[in-house]
PDB file of C-alpha atoms and ligand atoms in Angstrom:
ATOM      1  CA  MET A  30     179.129 102.318  26.429  1.00 49.00           C
ATOM      2  CA  THR A  31     178.993  98.718  25.340  1.00 49.00           C
ATOM      3  CA  THR A  32     175.243  99.027  24.861  1.00 48.00           C
ATOM      4  CA  GLN A  33     174.268 100.298  21.435  1.00 50.00           C
ATOM      5  CA  ALA A  34     170.837 101.616  20.564  1.00 47.00           C
ATOM      6  CA  SER A  35     170.182  98.553  18.426  1.00 51.00           C
ATOM      7  CA  ASP A  36     170.682  96.077  21.265  1.00 72.00           C
ATOM      8  CA  ARG A  37     169.410  98.251  24.083  1.00 81.00           C
ATOM      9  CA  SER A  38     166.089  96.476  24.364  1.00 78.00           C
ATOM     10  CA  SER A  39     167.804  93.091  24.631  1.00 92.00           C
ATOM     11  CA  VAL A  40     170.208  93.960  27.453  1.00 97.00           C
ATOM     12  CA  LEU A  41     167.864  92.370  30.011  1.00 97.00           C
ATOM     13  CA  ARG A  42     166.678  89.482  27.820  1.00 96.00           C
ATOM     14  CA  ASP A  43     166.685  86.226  29.846  1.00 96.00           C
ATOM     15  CA  ILE A  44     167.870  88.086  32.947  1.00 98.00           C
ATOM     16  CA  HIS A  45     165.787  87.242  36.037  1.00 98.00           C
ATOM     17  CA  VAL A  46     168.005  87.266  39.122  1.00 98.00           C
ATOM     18  CA  LEU A  47     169.442  90.509  40.480  1.00 98.00           C
ATOM     19  CA  ASP A  48     171.876  90.696  43.391  1.00 98.00           C
ATOM     20  CA  GLY A  49     171.176  91.781  46.984  1.00 98.00           C
ATOM     21  CA  GLY A  50     172.338  94.436  49.422  1.00 96.00           C
ATOM     22  CA  MET A  51     175.889  95.795  49.088  1.00 94.00           C
ATOM     23  CA  ALA A  52     176.334  97.869  52.261  1.00 89.00           C
ATOM     24  CA  SER A  53     175.243  95.236  54.771  1.00 86.00           C
ATOM     25  CA  GLU A  54     177.409  92.624  53.062  1.00 93.00           C
ATOM     26  CA  LEU A  55     180.425  94.931  53.191  1.00 93.00           C
ATOM     27  CA  GLU A  56     179.799  95.345  56.911  1.00 90.00           C
ATOM     28  CA  GLN A  57     179.785  91.567  57.275  1.00 91.00           C
ATOM     29  CA  LEU A  58     183.262  91.595  55.731  1.00 93.00           C
ATOM     30  CA  GLY A  59     184.419  94.131  58.297  1.00 91.00           C
ATOM     31  CA  ALA A  60     184.434  97.149  55.994  1.00 90.00           C
ATOM     32  CA  GLN A  61     183.952 100.575  57.539  1.00 82.00           C
ATOM     33  CA  ILE A  62     180.963 102.189  55.866  1.00 82.00           C
ATOM     34  CA  ASP A  63     179.955 104.752  58.474  1.00 79.00           C
ATOM     35  CA  GLY A  64     182.399 107.480  57.348  1.00 77.00           C
ATOM     36  CA  PRO A  65     181.350 110.514  55.293  1.00 73.00           C
ATOM     37  CA  LEU A  66     181.635 108.618  52.001  1.00 78.00           C
ATOM     38  CA  TRP A  67     179.761 105.538  53.264  1.00 75.00           C
ATOM     39  CA  SER A  68     180.442 102.519  51.071  1.00 74.00           C
ATOM     40  CA  ALA A  69     182.246 104.739  48.547  1.00 80.00           C
ATOM     41  CA  GLN A  70     185.147 104.742  51.015  1.00 85.00           C
ATOM     42  CA  VAL A  71     185.558 101.017  50.427  1.00 92.00           C
ATOM     43  CA  LEU A  72     186.104 101.665  46.713  1.00 91.00           C
ATOM     44  CA  GLU A  73     189.146 103.693  47.648  1.00 87.00           C
ATOM     45  CA  ASP A  74     190.505 101.660  50.562  1.00 90.00           C
ATOM     46  CA  THR A  75     189.581  97.990  50.174  1.00 93.00           C
ATOM     47  CA  PRO A  76     188.180  97.319  46.696  1.00 95.00           C
ATOM     48  CA  GLU A  77     188.817  93.599  47.185  1.00 96.00           C
ATOM     49  CA  LYS A  78     185.890  93.561  49.630  1.00 96.00           C
ATOM     50  CA  ILE A  79     183.594  94.875  46.885  1.00 96.00           C
ATOM     51  CA  VAL A  80     184.865  92.169  44.542  1.00 98.00           C
ATOM     52  CA  ALA A  81     184.144  89.595  47.255  1.00 98.00           C
ATOM     53  CA  VAL A  82     180.541  90.817  47.548  1.00 98.00           C
ATOM     54  CA  HIS A  83     180.038  90.718  43.765  1.00 98.00           C
ATOM     55  CA  ARG A  84     181.486  87.205  43.698  1.00 98.00           C
ATOM     56  CA  ALA A  85     179.214  86.024  46.514  1.00 98.00           C
ATOM     57  CA  TYR A  86     176.135  87.263  44.665  1.00 98.00           C
ATOM     58  CA  ILE A  87     177.203  85.809  41.313  1.00 98.00           C
ATOM     59  CA  GLU A  88     177.799  82.468  42.990  1.00 98.00           C
ATOM     60  CA  ALA A  89     174.376  82.739  44.639  1.00 98.00           C
ATOM     61  CA  GLY A  90     172.894  82.974  41.139  1.00 98.00           C
ATOM     62  CA  ALA A  91     172.758  86.702  40.325  1.00 98.00           C
ATOM     63  CA  GLU A  92     172.639  87.404  36.577  1.00 98.00           C
ATOM     64  CA  CYS A  93     172.790  91.159  37.089  1.00 98.00           C
ATOM     65  CA  ILE A  94     175.002  92.945  39.607  1.00 98.00           C
ATOM     66  CA  LEU A  95     174.813  96.528  40.839  1.00 98.00           C
ATOM     67  CA  THR A  96     178.019  98.516  41.223  1.00 98.00           C
ATOM     68  CA  ALA A  97     179.137  99.928  44.602  1.00 96.00           C
ATOM     69  CA  SER A  98     178.432 103.503  43.525  1.00 95.00           C
ATOM     70  CA  TYR A  99     175.053 104.372  45.053  1.00 94.00           C
ATOM     71  CA  GLN A 100     176.447 107.378  46.914  1.00 91.00           C
ATOM     72  CA  VAL A 101     179.356 108.283  44.630  1.00 95.00           C
ATOM     73  CA  THR A 102     178.575 111.828  43.520  1.00 95.00           C
ATOM     74  CA  ARG A 103     180.540 115.022  42.970  1.00 95.00           C
ATOM     75  CA  MET A 104     178.194 116.744  45.432  1.00 93.00           C
ATOM     76  CA  GLY A 105     178.869 114.210  48.182  1.00 90.00           C
ATOM     77  CA  TYR A 106     182.609 114.291  47.587  1.00 91.00           C
ATOM     78  CA  ALA A 107     182.640 118.093  47.577  1.00 92.00           C
ATOM     79  CA  GLU A 108     180.961 118.094  50.998  1.00 88.00           C
ATOM     80  CA  VAL A 109     183.964 116.332  52.460  1.00 87.00           C
ATOM     81  CA  GLY A 110     186.444 118.465  50.530  1.00 91.00           C
ATOM     82  CA  LEU A 111     187.235 116.030  47.712  1.00 91.00           C
ATOM     83  CA  ALA A 112     187.574 117.022  44.067  1.00 95.00           C
ATOM     84  CA  SER A 113     185.009 116.104  41.428  1.00 96.00           C
ATOM     85  CA  GLU A 114     187.694 114.184  39.505  1.00 96.00           C
ATOM     86  CA  ARG A 115     187.994 111.844  42.454  1.00 94.00           C
ATOM     87  CA  ALA A 116     184.247 111.174  42.473  1.00 95.00           C
ATOM     88  CA  ASP A 117     184.278 110.516  38.724  1.00 97.00           C
ATOM     89  CA  ALA A 118     187.215 108.127  39.066  1.00 96.00           C
ATOM     90  CA  ALA A 119     185.467 106.253  41.898  1.00 95.00           C
ATOM     91  CA  LEU A 120     182.310 105.889  39.799  1.00 97.00           C
ATOM     92  CA  LEU A 121     184.273 104.418  36.880  1.00 97.00           C
ATOM     93  CA  ARG A 122     186.294 102.237  39.246  1.00 97.00           C
ATOM     94  CA  SER A 123     183.098 100.744  40.665  1.00 97.00           C
ATOM     95  CA  VAL A 124     182.054  99.638  37.180  1.00 98.00           C
ATOM     96  CA  GLU A 125     185.520  98.317  36.416  1.00 98.00           C
ATOM     97  CA  LEU A 126     185.447  96.155  39.574  1.00 98.00           C
ATOM     98  CA  ALA A 127     182.042  94.714  38.677  1.00 98.00           C
ATOM     99  CA  ARG A 128     183.065  94.098  35.052  1.00 98.00           C
ATOM    100  CA  ALA A 129     186.305  92.395  36.054  1.00 98.00           C
ATOM    101  CA  THR A 130     184.485  90.160  38.546  1.00 98.00           C
ATOM    102  CA  ALA A 131     181.838  89.219  35.965  1.00 98.00           C
ATOM    103  CA  ALA A 132     184.623  88.365  33.503  1.00 98.00           C
ATOM    104  CA  ASP A 133     185.789  85.665  35.925  1.00 98.00           C
ATOM    105  CA  TYR A 134     182.600  83.766  34.963  1.00 98.00           C
ATOM    106  CA  PRO A 135     182.991  83.542  31.158  1.00 97.00           C
ATOM    107  CA  GLN A 136     180.400  80.786  30.864  1.00 97.00           C
ATOM    108  CA  ARG A 137     177.689  83.101  32.237  1.00 97.00           C
ATOM    109  CA  ARG A 138     176.182  86.316  30.931  1.00 97.00           C
ATOM    110  CA  ILE A 139     176.321  88.804  33.798  1.00 98.00           C
ATOM    111  CA  VAL A 140     174.810  92.241  33.290  1.00 98.00           C
ATOM    112  CA  VAL A 141     176.549  95.131  35.068  1.00 98.00           C
ATOM    113  CA  ALA A 142     174.183  97.879  36.218  1.00 98.00           C
ATOM    114  CA  ALA A 143     175.641 101.149  37.519  1.00 98.00           C
ATOM    115  CA  SER A 144     173.947 101.947  40.833  1.00 98.00           C
ATOM    116  CA  LEU A 145     172.957 105.613  40.832  1.00 98.00           C
ATOM    117  CA  GLY A 146     171.239 106.832  43.973  1.00 96.00           C
ATOM    118  CA  PRO A 147     168.873 109.788  44.032  1.00 96.00           C
ATOM    119  CA  TYR A 148     169.797 113.345  44.986  1.00 96.00           C
ATOM    120  CA  GLY A 149     168.699 112.610  48.548  1.00 92.00           C
ATOM    121  CA  ALA A 150     171.232 109.802  48.914  1.00 89.00           C
ATOM    122  CA  ALA A 151     174.041 112.307  48.350  1.00 86.00           C
ATOM    123  CA  LEU A 152     172.677 114.425  51.197  1.00 83.00           C
ATOM    124  CA  HIS A 153     173.200 111.534  53.655  1.00 78.00           C
ATOM    125  CA  ASN A 154     170.196 112.519  55.728  1.00 83.00           C
ATOM    126  CA  GLY A 155     167.551 110.055  54.555  1.00 84.00           C
ATOM    127  CA  ALA A 156     165.954 112.658  52.263  1.00 88.00           C
ATOM    128  CA  GLU A 157     165.457 110.019  49.570  1.00 85.00           C
ATOM    129  CA  TYR A 158     162.708 108.521  51.727  1.00 87.00           C
ATOM    130  CA  HIS A 159     160.522 111.599  51.495  1.00 90.00           C
ATOM    131  CA  GLY A 160     161.921 113.465  48.474  1.00 89.00           C
ATOM    132  CA  ASN A 161     161.488 116.974  49.878  1.00 90.00           C
ATOM    133  CA  TYR A 162     164.848 118.283  48.774  1.00 91.00           C
ATOM    134  CA  GLY A 163     164.456 122.036  48.663  1.00 88.00           C
ATOM    135  CA  CYS A 164     166.255 122.258  45.327  1.00 93.00           C
ATOM    136  CA  SER A 165     165.052 123.238  41.867  1.00 95.00           C
ATOM    137  CA  PHE A 166     164.186 120.929  38.979  1.00 97.00           C
ATOM    138  CA  ASP A 167     167.196 122.255  37.063  1.00 98.00           C
ATOM    139  CA  GLU A 168     169.481 121.410  39.973  1.00 97.00           C
ATOM    140  CA  LEU A 169     168.161 117.846  39.906  1.00 97.00           C
ATOM    141  CA  VAL A 170     168.810 117.598  36.154  1.00 98.00           C
ATOM    142  CA  TYR A 171     172.335 118.947  36.656  1.00 97.00           C
ATOM    143  CA  PHE A 172     173.037 116.524  39.513  1.00 97.00           C
ATOM    144  CA  HIS A 173     172.033 113.495  37.444  1.00 98.00           C
ATOM    145  CA  ARG A 174     173.637 114.656  34.202  1.00 98.00           C
ATOM    146  CA  GLN A 175     177.078 114.795  35.821  1.00 97.00           C
ATOM    147  CA  ARG A 176     177.178 111.035  36.469  1.00 98.00           C
ATOM    148  CA  ILE A 177     175.449 110.186  33.177  1.00 98.00           C
ATOM    149  CA  GLU A 178     178.108 112.114  31.239  1.00 98.00           C
ATOM    150  CA  VAL A 179     180.926 110.322  33.027  1.00 98.00           C
ATOM    151  CA  LEU A 180     179.451 106.886  32.324  1.00 98.00           C
ATOM    152  CA  ALA A 181     178.557 107.750  28.726  1.00 98.00           C
ATOM    153  CA  GLY A 182     182.200 108.622  28.110  1.00 97.00           C
ATOM    154  CA  ALA A 183     183.630 105.488  29.762  1.00 97.00           C
ATOM    155  CA  SER A 184     185.983 103.070  28.041  1.00 96.00           C
ATOM    156  CA  ASN A 185     184.668  99.520  27.533  1.00 95.00           C
ATOM    157  CA  ALA A 186     186.284  98.202  30.722  1.00 95.00           C
ATOM    158  CA  GLN A 187     184.531 100.905  32.761  1.00 96.00           C
ATOM    159  CA  ALA A 188     181.207 101.081  30.903  1.00 97.00           C
ATOM    160  CA  PRO A 189     178.111  99.552  32.503  1.00 98.00           C
ATOM    161  CA  ASP A 190     175.480  97.682  30.498  1.00 98.00           C
ATOM    162  CA  LEU A 191     172.816  99.908  31.981  1.00 98.00           C
ATOM    163  CA  LEU A 192     172.305 102.744  34.437  1.00 98.00           C
ATOM    164  CA  ALA A 193     170.160 101.813  37.451  1.00 98.00           C
ATOM    165  CA  PHE A 194     168.461 104.906  38.860  1.00 98.00           C
ATOM    166  CA  GLU A 195     167.383 103.608  42.254  1.00 98.00           C
ATOM    167  CA  THR A 196     165.392 104.522  45.331  1.00 97.00           C
ATOM    168  CA  LEU A 197     163.658 107.362  43.481  1.00 98.00           C
ATOM    169  CA  PRO A 198     161.161 109.068  45.803  1.00 97.00           C
ATOM    170  CA  SER A 199     159.248 111.329  43.431  1.00 97.00           C
ATOM    171  CA  ILE A 200     157.936 111.875  39.932  1.00 98.00           C
ATOM    172  CA  GLU A 201     159.882 115.146  39.797  1.00 97.00           C
ATOM    173  CA  GLU A 202     163.186 113.352  40.190  1.00 98.00           C
ATOM    174  CA  ALA A 203     162.166 110.771  37.563  1.00 98.00           C
ATOM    175  CA  ARG A 204     161.351 113.590  35.144  1.00 98.00           C
ATOM    176  CA  ALA A 205     164.675 115.270  35.885  1.00 98.00           C
ATOM    177  CA  ILE A 206     166.533 112.064  35.008  1.00 98.00           C
ATOM    178  CA  VAL A 207     164.528 111.704  31.793  1.00 98.00           C
ATOM    179  CA  GLU A 208     165.658 115.199  30.825  1.00 98.00           C
ATOM    180  CA  ALA A 209     169.261 114.506  31.852  1.00 98.00           C
ATOM    181  CA  ILE A 210     169.626 111.228  29.951  1.00 98.00           C
ATOM    182  CA  ALA A 211     167.573 112.054  26.845  1.00 98.00           C
ATOM    183  CA  PRO A 212     170.530 113.315  24.765  1.00 97.00           C
ATOM    184  CA  PHE A 213     172.500 110.104  25.351  1.00 97.00           C
ATOM    185  CA  ASP A 214     171.041 107.807  22.688  1.00 93.00           C
ATOM    186  CA  ASN A 215     173.265 104.825  23.352  1.00 93.00           C
ATOM    187  CA  LEU A 216     172.510 104.415  27.048  1.00 97.00           C
ATOM    188  CA  ALA A 217     170.101 101.965  28.652  1.00 98.00           C
ATOM    189  CA  ALA A 218     168.526 102.687  32.035  1.00 98.00           C
ATOM    190  CA  TRP A 219     166.104 101.374  34.585  1.00 98.00           C
ATOM    191  CA  PHE A 220     164.093 103.416  37.061  1.00 98.00           C
ATOM    192  CA  THR A 221     163.102 101.990  40.445  1.00 98.00           C
ATOM    193  CA  PHE A 222     161.079 103.852  43.047  1.00 98.00           C
ATOM    194  CA  THR A 223     160.907 103.630  46.835  1.00 97.00           C
ATOM    195  CA  CYS A 224     157.278 103.339  47.900  1.00 97.00           C
ATOM    196  CA  ARG A 225     155.239 103.931  51.030  1.00 96.00           C
ATOM    197  CA  ASP A 226     152.194 101.839  50.162  1.00 97.00           C
ATOM    198  CA  GLY A 227     150.911  99.593  47.383  1.00 97.00           C
ATOM    199  CA  GLU A 228     150.329 102.406  44.914  1.00 98.00           C
ATOM    200  CA  THR A 229     152.270 105.468  46.091  1.00 98.00           C
ATOM    201  CA  VAL A 230     155.953 106.471  45.940  1.00 98.00           C
ATOM    202  CA  ALA A 231     157.658 108.007  48.973  1.00 96.00           C
ATOM    203  CA  HIS A 232     156.927 111.615  48.016  1.00 96.00           C
ATOM    204  CA  GLY A 233     153.238 110.879  47.410  1.00 97.00           C
ATOM    205  CA  GLU A 234     152.728 110.484  43.649  1.00 98.00           C
ATOM    206  CA  ARG A 235     151.146 107.360  42.168  1.00 98.00           C
ATOM    207  CA  ILE A 236     153.701 104.803  40.997  1.00 98.00           C
ATOM    208  CA  ALA A 237     151.610 104.353  37.847  1.00 98.00           C
ATOM    209  CA  ASP A 238     152.147 108.024  36.990  1.00 98.00           C
ATOM    210  CA  CYS A 239     155.871 107.732  37.733  1.00 98.00           C
ATOM    211  CA  ALA A 240     156.118 104.682  35.458  1.00 98.00           C
ATOM    212  CA  ALA A 241     154.245 106.458  32.680  1.00 98.00           C
ATOM    213  CA  ALA A 242     156.648 109.411  32.995  1.00 98.00           C
ATOM    214  CA  VAL A 243     159.669 107.232  32.192  1.00 98.00           C
ATOM    215  CA  ALA A 244     158.143 104.570  29.923  1.00 98.00           C
ATOM    216  CA  GLN A 245     158.266 106.680  26.758  1.00 94.00           C
ATOM    217  CA  LEU A 246     162.000 107.314  27.070  1.00 97.00           C
ATOM    218  CA  PRO A 247     163.783 105.075  24.510  1.00 96.00           C
ATOM    219  CA  GLN A 248     166.586 104.427  27.007  1.00 97.00           C
ATOM    220  CA  THR A 249     164.215 102.804  29.534  1.00 98.00           C
ATOM    221  CA  VAL A 250     164.687  99.023  29.648  1.00 98.00           C
ATOM    222  CA  ALA A 251     162.805  98.289  32.896  1.00 98.00           C
ATOM    223  CA  ILE A 252     160.743 100.041  35.564  1.00 98.00           C
ATOM    224  CA  GLY A 253     160.197  98.943  39.132  1.00 98.00           C
ATOM    225  CA  VAL A 254     160.521  99.245  42.862  1.00 98.00           C
ATOM    226  CA  ASN A 255     163.394  98.944  45.338  1.00 98.00           C
ATOM    227  CA  CYS A 256     164.089  99.751  48.998  1.00 96.00           C
ATOM    228  CA  THR A 257     160.473  99.070  49.930  1.00 96.00           C
ATOM    229  CA  ALA A 258     158.763  96.621  52.291  1.00 95.00           C
ATOM    230  CA  PRO A 259     158.287  93.229  50.588  1.00 95.00           C
ATOM    231  CA  ALA A 260     154.626  93.066  51.645  1.00 95.00           C
ATOM    232  CA  LEU A 261     153.862  95.996  49.301  1.00 97.00           C
ATOM    233  CA  ILE A 262     155.417  94.434  46.204  1.00 98.00           C
ATOM    234  CA  PRO A 263     152.460  92.444  44.763  1.00 98.00           C
ATOM    235  CA  ALA A 264     150.200  95.506  44.637  1.00 98.00           C
ATOM    236  CA  LEU A 265     152.999  97.617  43.162  1.00 98.00           C
ATOM    237  CA  ILE A 266     153.668  95.052  40.418  1.00 98.00           C
ATOM    238  CA  THR A 267     149.975  95.242  39.494  1.00 98.00           C
ATOM    239  CA  GLU A 268     150.212  99.041  39.242  1.00 98.00           C
ATOM    240  CA  LEU A 269     153.406  98.892  37.168  1.00 98.00           C
ATOM    241  CA  ARG A 270     151.936  96.392  34.731  1.00 98.00           C
ATOM    242  CA  LYS A 271     148.864  98.559  34.231  1.00 97.00           C
ATOM    243  CA  ALA A 272     151.039 101.624  33.556  1.00 97.00           C
ATOM    244  CA  SER A 273     153.460 100.298  30.922  1.00 96.00           C
ATOM    245  CA  ASN A 274     154.607  97.170  29.107  1.00 96.00           C
ATOM    246  CA  LYS A 275     158.258  97.586  30.128  1.00 97.00           C
ATOM    247  CA  PRO A 276     159.853  94.700  32.047  1.00 98.00           C
ATOM    248  CA  VAL A 277     159.232  94.975  35.794  1.00 98.00           C
ATOM    249  CA  VAL A 278     162.168  94.848  38.235  1.00 98.00           C
ATOM    250  CA  VAL A 279     161.637  94.542  41.996  1.00 98.00           C
ATOM    251  CA  TYR A 280     164.245  94.440  44.738  1.00 98.00           C
ATOM    252  CA  PRO A 281     162.683  95.161  48.100  1.00 97.00           C
ATOM    253  CA  ASN A 282     164.272  95.144  51.538  1.00 95.00           C
ATOM    254  CA  SER A 283     164.541  91.924  53.541  1.00 93.00           C
ATOM    255  CA  GLY A 284     161.307  92.461  55.427  1.00 88.00           C
ATOM    256  CA  GLU A 285     162.858  93.753  58.609  1.00 85.00           C
ATOM    257  CA  GLY A 286     161.862  97.243  59.681  1.00 79.00           C
ATOM    258  CA  TRP A 287     164.079  99.950  61.170  1.00 76.00           C
ATOM    259  CA  ASP A 288     163.001 100.961  64.671  1.00 76.00           C
ATOM    260  CA  GLY A 289     164.356 104.511  64.930  1.00 75.00           C
ATOM    261  CA  ALA A 290     163.524 104.915  68.624  1.00 79.00           C
ATOM    262  CA  ASN A 291     165.496 101.843  69.658  1.00 78.00           C
ATOM    263  CA  ARG A 292     168.005 102.022  66.766  1.00 78.00           C
ATOM    264  CA  CYS A 293     167.619  98.416  65.700  1.00 80.00           C
ATOM    265  CA  TRP A 294     166.023  96.237  63.016  1.00 78.00           C
ATOM    266  CA  THR A 295     162.815  94.407  63.867  1.00 80.00           C
ATOM    267  CA  GLY A 296     160.755  91.664  62.243  1.00 79.00           C
ATOM    268  CA  SER A 297     161.880  88.771  60.079  1.00 78.00           C
ATOM    269  CA  GLY A 298     164.314  89.006  57.196  1.00 81.00           C
ATOM    270  CA  ASP A 299     164.385  85.256  56.818  1.00 87.00           C
ATOM    271  CA  ALA A 300     165.793  84.121  53.445  1.00 90.00           C
ATOM    272  CA  SER A 301     163.427  81.204  52.849  1.00 87.00           C
ATOM    273  CA  GLY A 302     160.434  83.463  53.393  1.00 91.00           C
ATOM    274  CA  PHE A 303     161.971  85.855  50.871  1.00 95.00           C
ATOM    275  CA  GLY A 304     162.173  83.026  48.326  1.00 95.00           C
ATOM    276  CA  ALA A 305     158.495  82.202  48.776  1.00 94.00           C
ATOM    277  CA  ARG A 306     157.642  85.854  48.233  1.00 96.00           C
ATOM    278  CA  ALA A 307     159.901  86.024  45.161  1.00 97.00           C
ATOM    279  CA  ALA A 308     157.868  83.202  43.619  1.00 97.00           C
ATOM    280  CA  GLN A 309     154.715  85.292  44.090  1.00 97.00           C
ATOM    281  CA  TRP A 310     156.342  88.364  42.524  1.00 98.00           C
ATOM    282  CA  ILE A 311     157.413  86.331  39.493  1.00 98.00           C
ATOM    283  CA  ALA A 312     153.910  84.895  39.177  1.00 97.00           C
ATOM    284  CA  ALA A 313     152.524  88.445  39.378  1.00 98.00           C
ATOM    285  CA  GLY A 314     154.663  89.462  36.395  1.00 97.00           C
ATOM    286  CA  ALA A 315     158.029  90.674  37.670  1.00 98.00           C
ATOM    287  CA  GLN A 316     160.822  89.727  35.256  1.00 98.00           C
ATOM    288  CA  ILE A 317     163.782  90.599  37.485  1.00 98.00           C
ATOM    289  CA  VAL A 318     163.906  90.033  41.256  1.00 98.00           C
ATOM    290  CA  GLY A 319     166.646  90.848  43.751  1.00 98.00           C
ATOM    291  CA  GLY A 320     167.064  92.402  47.168  1.00 98.00           C
ATOM    292  CA  CYS A 321     167.859  95.770  48.719  1.00 96.00           C
ATOM    293  CA  CYS A 322     168.639  96.640  52.354  1.00 93.00           C
ATOM    294  CA  ARG A 323     169.499  93.726  54.673  1.00 93.00           C
ATOM    295  CA  THR A 324     169.282  91.086  51.945  1.00 96.00           C
ATOM    296  CA  ARG A 325     172.242  88.743  51.617  1.00 96.00           C
ATOM    297  CA  PRO A 326     173.494  86.019  49.257  1.00 97.00           C
ATOM    298  CA  ALA A 327     171.176  83.538  51.007  1.00 97.00           C
ATOM    299  CA  HIS A 328     168.193  85.625  49.870  1.00 97.00           C
ATOM    300  CA  ILE A 329     169.473  85.662  46.292  1.00 98.00           C
ATOM    301  CA  ARG A 330     169.988  81.892  46.327  1.00 98.00           C
ATOM    302  CA  GLU A 331     166.310  81.609  47.266  1.00 98.00           C
ATOM    303  CA  VAL A 332     165.336  84.000  44.449  1.00 98.00           C
ATOM    304  CA  ALA A 333     167.374  81.961  41.940  1.00 98.00           C
ATOM    305  CA  ALA A 334     165.645  78.778  43.118  1.00 98.00           C
ATOM    306  CA  ALA A 335     162.234  80.426  42.769  1.00 97.00           C
ATOM    307  CA  VAL A 336     163.125  81.560  39.234  1.00 97.00           C
ATOM    308  CA  SER A 337     164.198  78.076  38.178  1.00 96.00           C
ATOM    309  CA  ARG A 338     161.054  76.547  39.704  1.00 94.00           C
ATOM    310  CA  SER A 339     158.929  78.999  37.693  1.00 92.00           C
ATOM    311  CA  ALA A 340     160.707  78.332  34.362  1.00 84.00           C
TER     312      ALA A 340
HETATM  313 ZN1  LIG B  25     167.307  99.564  50.467  1.00 72.24          ZN
END
């Protein structure tokens, strides 16, 4: 890891603008992400499309970029008959692509965060949005420790600045990650939860309790919310700020909703509206703002403008 314990707390200093959605942007570039490996397939087949997405977000103003590794897990690879070594190599490759792209902008400090989806994301059945996995706590610890070990052992070119544990549905999974990462002193991590209302994560626990469960971990550099409706974000920021003094990171969805019956997105995901909301989230105390599903570089340009207006 490039992050040492001594500079862990400063890895996010002066960082305010996160990137936006990876999968939808890859689709815009014509990448096939509906196979069994989802966007992980692009890492293997057309990595230049991932570089193009990173570049688009950096040029939109992102100061932190998430790697294309959300669903890269040994468990997911094993399901389609692929060896664990191949999953590990894809995880490291995703960081290497992000690092190399960031290095093309030497005048800017770009933080590379390794995107690590929850156990449910590896199941490919939407289980991360309710968190009822039917597996034991120890299995969750084991699942997360596999990727943590790989990243902790990475060479500089493949080492992220921090590990982004995203779309977490439950306090149990947060506690499992705390247990998995605790032995790795030199790592930095953030924890972001997917929420169903202004104070509750998807599985039903209070976000304040989830934040408290991860705040004491020395590796924790930020706590927040992702993959959640933007309208819920102000209330969630209030809860997060009551629960800990860690920096708050929020990257909600565009504002469109998925209509399962008609298999389409509904509502407005308009970028300028997203920028106006970002200004409110910053005013409410969020340090880092970006976007999740259905957000695009236009949304991040609006976030960057809102950040500079608030400075
Ligand atoms: Zn999302």
